[in-house]
mmCIF file of C-alpha atoms in Angstrom:
data_model
loop_
_atom_site.group_PDB
_atom_site.id
_atom_site.type_symbol
_atom_site.label_atom_id
_atom_site.label_comp_id
_atom_site.label_asym_id
_atom_site.label_seq_id
_atom_site.Cartn_x
_atom_site.Cartn_y
_atom_site.Cartn_z
ATOM 1 C CA MET A 1 7.142 17.143 -203.595
ATOM 2 C CA PRO A 2 9.506 18.897 -201.146
ATOM 3 C CA VAL A 3 8.588 19.206 -197.480
ATOM 4 C CA LEU A 4 9.944 21.280 -194.636
ATOM 5 C CA CYS A 5 11.368 19.176 -191.800
ATOM 6 C CA ILE A 6 11.990 20.482 -188.277
ATOM 7 C CA ASP A 7 13.877 18.380 -185.732
ATOM 8 C CA PHE A 8 13.717 20.003 -182.286
ATOM 9 C CA GLY A 9 16.701 18.351 -180.624
ATOM 10 C CA GLY A 10 18.120 18.463 -177.139
ATOM 11 C CA THR A 11 20.670 21.210 -177.876
ATOM 12 C CA GLU A 12 19.825 22.475 -181.359
ATOM 13 C CA VAL A 13 17.053 22.625 -183.925
ATOM 14 C CA LYS A 14 17.896 20.902 -187.210
ATOM 15 C CA LEU A 15 15.999 22.126 -190.279
ATOM 16 C CA GLY A 16 15.775 20.737 -193.775
ATOM 17 C CA ILE A 17 14.016 20.719 -197.122
ATOM 18 C CA LEU A 18 13.642 17.145 -198.328
ATOM 19 C CA ASP A 19 12.077 15.493 -201.346
ATOM 20 C CA GLY A 20 11.628 11.872 -200.325
ATOM 21 C CA PRO A 21 15.103 10.654 -199.349
ATOM 22 C CA ARG A 22 16.821 13.551 -201.114
ATOM 23 C CA ILE A 23 18.108 16.246 -198.793
ATOM 24 C CA LEU A 24 17.893 19.482 -200.758
ATOM 25 C CA ALA A 25 19.090 21.879 -198.057
ATOM 26 C CA THR A 26 19.740 21.902 -194.319
ATOM 27 C CA THR A 27 20.646 24.343 -191.584
ATOM 28 C CA GLU A 28 20.725 24.450 -187.780
ATOM 29 C CA ARG A 29 19.741 26.865 -185.049
ATOM 30 C CA PRO A 30 20.564 26.776 -181.328
ATOM 31 C CA ASN A 31 17.809 25.653 -179.000
ATOM 32 C CA SER A 32 17.124 28.524 -176.616
ATOM 33 C CA GLY A 33 14.314 26.752 -174.767
ATOM 34 C CA SER A 34 11.873 29.617 -175.254
ATOM 35 C CA ASP A 35 9.004 30.205 -177.652
ATOM 36 C CA ALA A 36 11.342 32.515 -179.556
ATOM 37 C CA ASP A 37 12.621 29.267 -181.094
ATOM 38 C CA LEU A 38 9.473 29.111 -183.213
ATOM 39 C CA ASP A 39 10.133 32.582 -184.639
ATOM 40 C CA HIS A 40 13.752 31.640 -185.319
ATOM 41 C CA VAL A 41 12.674 28.426 -187.018
ATOM 42 C CA ARG A 42 10.151 30.194 -189.219
ATOM 43 C CA GLN A 43 12.736 32.766 -190.277
ATOM 44 C CA ALA A 44 15.395 30.103 -190.915
ATOM 45 C CA LEU A 45 13.042 28.009 -193.031
ATOM 46 C CA ASP A 46 11.960 31.052 -195.033
ATOM 47 C CA GLU A 47 15.637 31.769 -195.739
ATOM 48 C CA LEU A 48 16.327 28.121 -196.532
ATOM 49 C CA THR A 49 13.392 27.896 -198.927
ATOM 50 C CA GLU A 50 14.438 31.088 -200.677
ATOM 51 C CA SER A 51 18.087 30.043 -200.993
ATOM 52 C CA ALA A 52 17.055 26.639 -202.364
ATOM 53 C CA GLY A 53 14.686 28.279 -204.828
ATOM 54 C CA ARG A 54 11.752 26.118 -203.721
ATOM 55 C CA SER A 55 8.243 27.522 -203.526
ATOM 56 C CA ASP A 56 6.461 24.204 -204.080
ATOM 57 C CA ILE A 57 6.451 23.018 -200.457
ATOM 58 C CA ALA A 58 3.861 20.263 -199.899
ATOM 59 C CA GLY A 59 3.920 19.926 -196.116
ATOM 60 C CA VAL A 60 5.760 20.254 -192.830
ATOM 61 C CA GLY A 61 7.099 17.547 -190.529
ATOM 62 C CA ILE A 62 7.874 18.420 -186.908
ATOM 63 C CA ALA A 63 9.685 16.159 -184.426
ATOM 64 C CA LEU A 64 10.031 16.736 -180.687
ATOM 65 C CA PRO A 65 11.930 14.848 -177.952
ATOM 66 C CA GLY A 66 8.978 13.891 -175.801
ATOM 67 C CA VAL A 67 5.505 12.407 -175.726
ATOM 68 C CA VAL A 68 3.558 13.789 -178.675
ATOM 69 C CA ASP A 69 -0.216 13.875 -179.091
ATOM 70 C CA ARG A 70 -0.450 13.312 -182.839
ATOM 71 C CA ALA A 71 -4.231 13.726 -182.861
ATOM 72 C CA ASN A 72 -3.906 17.287 -181.543
ATOM 73 C CA GLY A 73 -0.490 18.122 -182.989
ATOM 74 C CA SER A 74 0.995 19.013 -179.619
ATOM 75 C CA LEU A 75 3.614 18.014 -177.089
ATOM 76 C CA ILE A 76 2.223 16.249 -174.020
ATOM 77 C CA ALA A 77 5.366 16.064 -171.909
ATOM 78 C CA ALA A 78 9.124 16.452 -172.225
ATOM 79 C CA HIS A 79 10.827 16.845 -168.863
ATOM 80 C CA ASP A 80 12.912 20.037 -168.712
ATOM 81 C CA LYS A 81 12.496 20.574 -172.456
ATOM 82 C CA TYR A 82 10.248 22.642 -174.695
ATOM 83 C CA GLY A 83 7.793 23.719 -172.023
ATOM 84 C CA TYR A 84 6.457 26.381 -174.386
ATOM 85 C CA ALA A 85 5.345 23.664 -176.840
ATOM 86 C CA GLN A 86 3.313 21.653 -174.326
ATOM 87 C CA GLY A 87 -0.341 21.748 -175.303
ATOM 88 C CA ARG A 88 0.345 24.052 -178.259
ATOM 89 C CA ASP A 89 -1.105 23.052 -181.627
ATOM 90 C CA LEU A 90 2.032 23.022 -183.752
ATOM 91 C CA ARG A 91 0.051 22.035 -186.839
ATOM 92 C CA GLU A 92 -1.834 25.314 -186.561
ATOM 93 C CA TRP A 93 1.475 27.164 -186.115
ATOM 94 C CA ALA A 94 2.843 25.487 -189.239
ATOM 95 C CA ALA A 95 -0.301 26.238 -191.233
ATOM 96 C CA GLN A 96 -0.135 29.914 -190.267
ATOM 97 C CA SER A 97 3.606 30.101 -190.905
ATOM 98 C CA PHE A 98 3.879 28.155 -194.155
ATOM 99 C CA GLY A 99 0.342 27.663 -195.454
ATOM 100 C CA VAL A 100 0.607 23.878 -195.721
ATOM 101 C CA PRO A 101 -0.495 20.921 -193.542
ATOM 102 C CA ALA A 102 1.827 19.498 -190.922
ATOM 103 C CA VAL A 103 2.403 16.293 -188.987
ATOM 104 C CA VAL A 104 3.903 16.208 -185.468
ATOM 105 C CA GLU A 105 5.770 13.171 -184.165
ATOM 106 C CA ASN A 106 8.137 12.000 -181.437
ATOM 107 C CA ASP A 107 11.720 12.293 -182.667
ATOM 108 C CA ALA A 108 12.708 8.653 -182.069
ATOM 109 C CA ARG A 109 9.650 7.427 -183.979
ATOM 110 C CA ALA A 110 10.501 9.798 -186.817
ATOM 111 C CA ALA A 111 14.071 8.466 -186.888
ATOM 112 C CA LEU A 112 12.751 4.898 -186.992
ATOM 113 C CA VAL A 113 10.464 5.748 -189.913
ATOM 114 C CA GLY A 114 13.365 7.435 -191.688
ATOM 115 C CA GLU A 115 15.717 4.488 -191.378
ATOM 116 C CA THR A 116 13.115 1.816 -192.213
ATOM 117 C CA THR A 117 11.761 3.797 -195.173
ATOM 118 C CA TYR A 118 14.869 5.303 -196.758
ATOM 119 C CA GLY A 119 17.838 4.349 -194.636
ATOM 120 C CA VAL A 120 19.937 1.536 -193.242
ATOM 121 C CA ALA A 121 16.944 -0.731 -192.507
ATOM 122 C CA ALA A 122 14.799 0.130 -195.548
ATOM 123 C CA GLY A 123 12.110 -2.478 -196.120
ATOM 124 C CA THR A 124 12.312 -3.923 -192.617
ATOM 125 C CA HIS A 125 8.914 -4.647 -191.032
ATOM 126 C CA ASP A 126 10.075 -5.402 -187.476
ATOM 127 C CA ALA A 127 12.683 -3.180 -185.870
ATOM 128 C CA VAL A 128 13.513 -1.210 -182.762
ATOM 129 C CA LEU A 129 15.569 1.959 -182.607
ATOM 130 C CA ILE A 130 17.570 3.444 -179.769
ATOM 131 C CA THR A 131 19.135 6.894 -180.015
ATOM 132 C CA LEU A 132 22.036 7.741 -177.725
ATOM 133 C CA GLY A 133 22.614 11.395 -176.952
ATOM 134 C CA THR A 134 21.389 14.108 -174.600
ATOM 135 C CA GLY A 135 18.836 11.517 -173.500
ATOM 136 C CA ILE A 136 17.952 8.031 -174.741
ATOM 137 C CA GLY A 137 15.127 7.785 -177.251
ATOM 138 C CA THR A 138 13.497 4.576 -178.442
ATOM 139 C CA ALA A 139 10.814 3.420 -180.881
ATOM 140 C CA ALA A 140 9.427 0.190 -182.318
ATOM 141 C CA LEU A 141 8.038 -1.031 -185.626
ATOM 142 C CA ILE A 142 5.952 -4.243 -185.573
ATOM 143 C CA ASP A 143 4.559 -5.872 -188.725
ATOM 144 C CA GLY A 144 5.304 -2.653 -190.595
ATOM 145 C CA GLN A 145 3.347 -0.499 -188.136
ATOM 146 C CA VAL A 146 4.870 2.169 -185.927
ATOM 147 C CA LEU A 147 3.874 1.402 -182.346
ATOM 148 C CA ARG A 148 2.211 4.388 -180.661
ATOM 149 C CA GLY A 149 -0.371 3.068 -178.193
ATOM 150 C CA VAL A 150 -3.729 4.431 -177.134
ATOM 151 C CA HIS A 151 -2.103 7.261 -175.137
ATOM 152 C CA ASP A 152 0.846 7.886 -177.528
ATOM 153 C CA HIS A 153 3.398 6.583 -175.000
ATOM 154 C CA ALA A 154 4.123 3.139 -176.485
ATOM 155 C CA ALA A 155 7.754 2.158 -177.172
ATOM 156 C CA ILE A 156 9.253 5.647 -176.757
ATOM 157 C CA LEU A 157 10.136 5.336 -173.057
ATOM 158 C CA GLY A 158 12.715 2.577 -173.426
ATOM 159 C CA GLY A 159 15.339 4.973 -172.108
ATOM 160 C CA HIS A 160 13.399 5.018 -168.851
ATOM 161 C CA VAL A 161 13.495 1.313 -168.137
ATOM 162 C CA THR A 162 15.218 0.698 -164.795
ATOM 163 C CA VAL A 163 18.721 -0.728 -165.236
ATOM 164 C CA ALA A 164 19.997 0.068 -161.709
ATOM 165 C CA LEU A 165 17.606 -0.405 -158.778
ATOM 166 C CA ASP A 166 19.816 1.695 -156.515
ATOM 167 C CA GLY A 167 20.863 4.046 -159.283
ATOM 168 C CA PRO A 168 20.486 7.811 -159.596
ATOM 169 C CA SER A 169 17.155 9.570 -159.752
ATOM 170 C CA CYS A 170 15.912 10.492 -163.206
ATOM 171 C CA ASN A 171 14.138 13.717 -164.089
ATOM 172 C CA CYS A 172 11.192 11.561 -165.208
ATOM 173 C CA GLY A 173 10.542 10.568 -161.572
ATOM 174 C CA ASN A 174 11.893 7.026 -161.833
ATOM 175 C CA VAL A 175 15.128 5.692 -160.322
ATOM 176 C CA GLY A 176 18.013 4.077 -162.183
ATOM 177 C CA CYS A 177 16.693 4.682 -165.709
ATOM 178 C CA ALA A 178 19.067 3.866 -168.545
ATOM 179 C CA GLU A 179 18.996 7.567 -169.399
ATOM 180 C CA ALA A 180 19.828 8.544 -165.815
ATOM 181 C CA VAL A 181 22.796 6.150 -165.902
ATOM 182 C CA ALA A 182 24.193 6.575 -169.426
ATOM 183 C CA SER A 183 23.351 9.763 -171.327
ATOM 184 C CA THR A 184 25.014 13.096 -171.984
ATOM 185 C CA TRP A 185 23.338 14.746 -169.023
ATOM 186 C CA ALA A 186 24.273 11.778 -166.818
ATOM 187 C CA LEU A 187 27.876 12.025 -168.021
ATOM 188 C CA GLN A 188 28.152 15.642 -166.939
ATOM 189 C CA ARG A 189 26.835 14.667 -163.488
ATOM 190 C CA ASP A 190 29.208 11.697 -163.218
ATOM 191 C CA VAL A 191 32.311 13.759 -163.949
ATOM 192 C CA ALA A 192 31.282 16.585 -161.623
ATOM 193 C CA SER A 193 30.656 14.201 -158.721
ATOM 194 C CA ASP A 194 33.746 11.943 -159.021
ATOM 195 C CA PRO A 195 37.180 13.416 -158.151
ATOM 196 C CA VAL A 196 38.978 10.655 -160.069
ATOM 197 C CA LEU A 197 36.971 11.352 -163.231
ATOM 198 C CA ALA A 198 37.387 15.092 -162.689
ATOM 199 C CA ALA A 199 41.175 14.600 -162.760
ATOM 200 C CA SER A 200 41.042 12.389 -165.868
ATOM 201 C CA PRO A 201 41.352 13.504 -169.508
ATOM 202 C CA LEU A 202 37.549 13.479 -169.621
ATOM 203 C CA GLY A 203 37.441 15.805 -166.613
ATOM 204 C CA GLU A 204 39.948 18.110 -168.284
ATOM 205 C CA ARG A 205 37.588 18.413 -171.241
ATOM 206 C CA ALA A 206 34.677 19.062 -168.904
ATOM 207 C CA ALA A 207 36.617 21.892 -167.248
ATOM 208 C CA ARG A 208 36.880 23.586 -170.655
ATOM 209 C CA GLY A 209 33.166 23.320 -171.486
ATOM 210 C CA ALA A 210 30.238 20.979 -172.058
ATOM 211 C CA ILE A 211 31.073 17.347 -172.765
ATOM 212 C CA GLY A 212 29.191 14.618 -174.581
ATOM 213 C CA LEU A 213 29.315 10.915 -175.331
ATOM 214 C CA ARG A 214 31.971 11.437 -177.986
ATOM 215 C CA ASP A 215 34.280 12.843 -175.303
ATOM 216 C CA LEU A 216 33.677 9.716 -173.228
ATOM 217 C CA LEU A 217 34.532 7.570 -176.239
ATOM 218 C CA GLU A 218 37.669 9.501 -177.155
ATOM 219 C CA THR A 219 39.145 9.401 -173.632
ATOM 220 C CA ARG A 220 38.220 5.797 -172.789
ATOM 221 C CA ASP A 221 41.878 4.683 -172.688
ATOM 222 C CA ALA A 222 42.216 6.367 -169.280
ATOM 223 C CA PRO A 223 41.429 3.682 -166.640
ATOM 224 C CA ALA A 224 38.657 5.522 -164.810
ATOM 225 C CA VAL A 225 37.072 6.634 -168.077
ATOM 226 C CA GLY A 226 37.320 3.129 -169.516
ATOM 227 C CA ALA A 227 35.371 1.747 -166.548
ATOM 228 C CA LEU A 228 32.715 4.421 -167.017
ATOM 229 C CA PHE A 229 32.490 3.701 -170.740
ATOM 230 C CA ASP A 230 31.971 0.010 -169.968
ATOM 231 C CA ARG A 231 29.167 0.898 -167.542
ATOM 232 C CA TYR A 232 27.501 3.004 -170.215
ATOM 233 C CA LEU A 233 27.729 0.153 -172.725
ATOM 234 C CA ARG A 234 26.098 -2.219 -170.246
ATOM 235 C CA ALA A 235 23.306 0.253 -169.485
ATOM 236 C CA TRP A 236 22.595 0.705 -173.202
ATOM 237 C CA GLY A 237 22.720 -3.050 -173.666
ATOM 238 C CA ALA A 238 20.285 -3.664 -170.802
ATOM 239 C CA ALA A 239 17.834 -1.193 -172.333
ATOM 240 C CA ILE A 240 18.114 -2.915 -175.724
ATOM 241 C CA VAL A 241 17.570 -6.334 -174.155
ATOM 242 C CA THR A 242 14.290 -5.025 -172.745
ATOM 243 C CA LEU A 243 13.292 -3.633 -176.154
ATOM 244 C CA CYS A 244 14.032 -6.988 -177.775
ATOM 245 C CA HIS A 245 12.103 -8.932 -175.135
ATOM 246 C CA ALA A 246 9.147 -6.587 -175.559
ATOM 247 C CA TYR A 247 9.015 -6.266 -179.363
ATOM 248 C CA ASP A 248 10.953 -9.212 -180.877
ATOM 249 C CA PRO A 249 12.637 -7.261 -183.712
ATOM 250 C CA ASP A 250 14.619 -8.531 -186.667
ATOM 251 C CA ILE A 251 16.907 -5.505 -186.499
ATOM 252 C CA VAL A 252 18.152 -3.118 -183.823
ATOM 253 C CA ILE A 253 18.994 0.347 -185.145
ATOM 254 C CA VAL A 254 21.435 2.238 -182.914
ATOM 255 C CA SER A 255 21.607 5.936 -183.732
ATOM 256 C CA GLY A 256 22.932 9.200 -182.359
ATOM 257 C CA GLY A 257 25.967 11.310 -183.152
ATOM 258 C CA VAL A 258 28.314 9.087 -181.126
ATOM 259 C CA MET A 259 27.536 6.260 -183.570
ATOM 260 C CA ARG A 260 29.900 7.822 -186.069
ATOM 261 C CA SER A 261 32.243 5.533 -184.112
ATOM 262 C CA ALA A 262 30.036 2.493 -184.631
ATOM 263 C CA ASP A 263 33.070 0.262 -185.114
ATOM 264 C CA VAL A 264 33.961 0.810 -181.442
ATOM 265 C CA ILE A 265 30.463 0.702 -179.958
ATOM 266 C CA LEU A 266 28.363 -1.682 -182.030
ATOM 267 C CA PRO A 267 30.310 -4.987 -181.677
ATOM 268 C CA PRO A 268 30.483 -5.022 -177.843
ATOM 269 C CA LEU A 269 26.924 -3.729 -177.620
ATOM 270 C CA ALA A 270 25.606 -6.508 -179.862
ATOM 271 C CA ASP A 271 27.652 -9.084 -177.933
ATOM 272 C CA TYR A 272 26.169 -7.905 -174.638
ATOM 273 C CA VAL A 273 22.600 -8.039 -175.927
ATOM 274 C CA HIS A 274 22.968 -11.430 -177.593
ATOM 275 C CA ALA A 275 24.505 -12.855 -174.403
ATOM 276 C CA HIS A 276 21.674 -11.586 -172.198
ATOM 277 C CA LEU A 277 18.586 -12.306 -174.285
ATOM 278 C CA TRP A 278 16.154 -15.084 -173.375
ATOM 279 C CA SER A 279 17.614 -18.372 -174.602
ATOM 280 C CA SER A 280 15.206 -18.882 -177.514
ATOM 281 C CA SER A 281 14.941 -15.193 -178.490
ATOM 282 C CA HIS A 282 15.965 -14.181 -181.977
ATOM 283 C CA ARG A 283 19.419 -12.595 -182.017
ATOM 284 C CA PRO A 284 18.749 -9.459 -184.074
ATOM 285 C CA ALA A 285 21.170 -7.801 -186.440
ATOM 286 C CA PHE A 286 22.634 -4.502 -185.248
ATOM 287 C CA VAL A 287 22.950 -1.597 -187.686
ATOM 288 C CA THR A 288 23.675 2.099 -187.457
ATOM 289 C CA PRO A 289 22.705 4.843 -189.929
ATOM 290 C CA SER A 290 25.353 6.152 -192.286
ATOM 291 C CA ALA A 291 24.281 9.698 -191.368
ATOM 292 C CA PRO A 292 22.537 9.475 -187.963
ATOM 293 C CA GLU A 293 22.160 13.253 -187.790
ATOM 294 C CA TYR A 294 19.620 13.057 -190.636
ATOM 295 C CA SER A 295 17.519 10.075 -189.486
ATOM 296 C CA VAL A 296 14.775 12.278 -188.017
ATOM 297 C CA LEU A 297 14.621 14.543 -191.078
ATOM 298 C CA LEU A 298 14.262 11.506 -193.357
ATOM 299 C CA GLY A 299 11.413 10.188 -191.246
ATOM 300 C CA LEU A 300 9.656 13.539 -191.243
ATOM 301 C CA SER A 301 9.947 13.639 -195.015
ATOM 302 C CA ALA A 302 8.109 10.313 -195.240
ATOM 303 C CA LEU A 303 5.531 11.187 -192.575
ATOM 304 C CA ALA A 304 4.697 14.633 -193.954
ATOM 305 C CA VAL A 305 3.856 13.267 -197.402
ATOM 306 C CA ASN A 306 2.159 9.993 -196.448
ATOM 307 C CA PRO A 307 1.242 10.065 -192.732
ATOM 308 C CA GLY A 308 -1.314 7.270 -193.194
ATOM 309 C CA ASP A 309 1.356 4.844 -194.399
ATOM 310 C CA HIS A 310 2.916 4.867 -190.941
ATOM 311 C CA ALA A 311 -0.217 4.967 -188.809
ATOM 312 C CA ALA A 312 -0.528 2.285 -186.162
ATOM 313 C CA THR A 313 -3.807 0.869 -184.925
ATOM 314 C CA HIS A 314 -4.892 3.662 -182.618
ATOM 315 C CA ARG A 315 -8.232 4.213 -180.897
ATOM 316 C CA LYS A 316 -8.019 7.973 -181.296
ATOM 317 C CA ASP A 317 -7.441 7.645 -185.042
ATOM 318 C CA ALA A 318 -10.423 5.316 -185.337
ATOM 319 C CA GLN A 319 -12.832 7.664 -183.608
#
């Protein structure tokens, strides 16, 4: 049965109607950062459902870039993002808007479920995922169970592991987080604060508007940009090493829009991780989704129909 899938991203909201792994229709809306987003989403999904000719919607899946309280269907915390959703019962909103039950999940966990259920790592029971973009999202699957933890924080804060003790402050309150060193928002800070980078081809792009990791990749032949790109690769690699030491996966899934250039990023990233893992640690395979922009929607499709299939051992769920 088709489900409505809502991926609240860092810069836009991605919407879809999915039936299992089949994507029936998709659209996007800008993320305004206000509760008007919910009205825009409801209207967009009504239009999408009508245009697709589907009235047999079975459920709703909602993903957010932050710590999600699945038991209460709300966002606990997402620094500088979606303040209007914190503490709000989004399952109730979905029920009132669409008349069907809903599941709410962290976006990286949803992406992990999507890729291990329908995607590039389908059938894998032990995997970690890292998403590179506006921030750095992570998630882990152990023995076929999504790791969530008693307080819903487990495995999703891998982007906030310290990779530089004297590094920049992060908006999470930590110092030298992988995300504070090597993300889209860190990139914009780096270019603005470095005159050499500001004068580089990357800086020229920044002067014309917002830049992202793809801009870093595409201008890496400039010496200063190449050095920055190498630093970003090492920061991502250090974060993945920590994920591997913590969760011992068979597979590392690297996602995010920049991974459309996986041929440039994945080999050196895998080499870095394999070289820095504990001597007897398993050297995991590295894979990237064929369509990373849809990983979260695929996971929401699976979670909305069979949420119990992906439930980890969780004290709240057992109460």
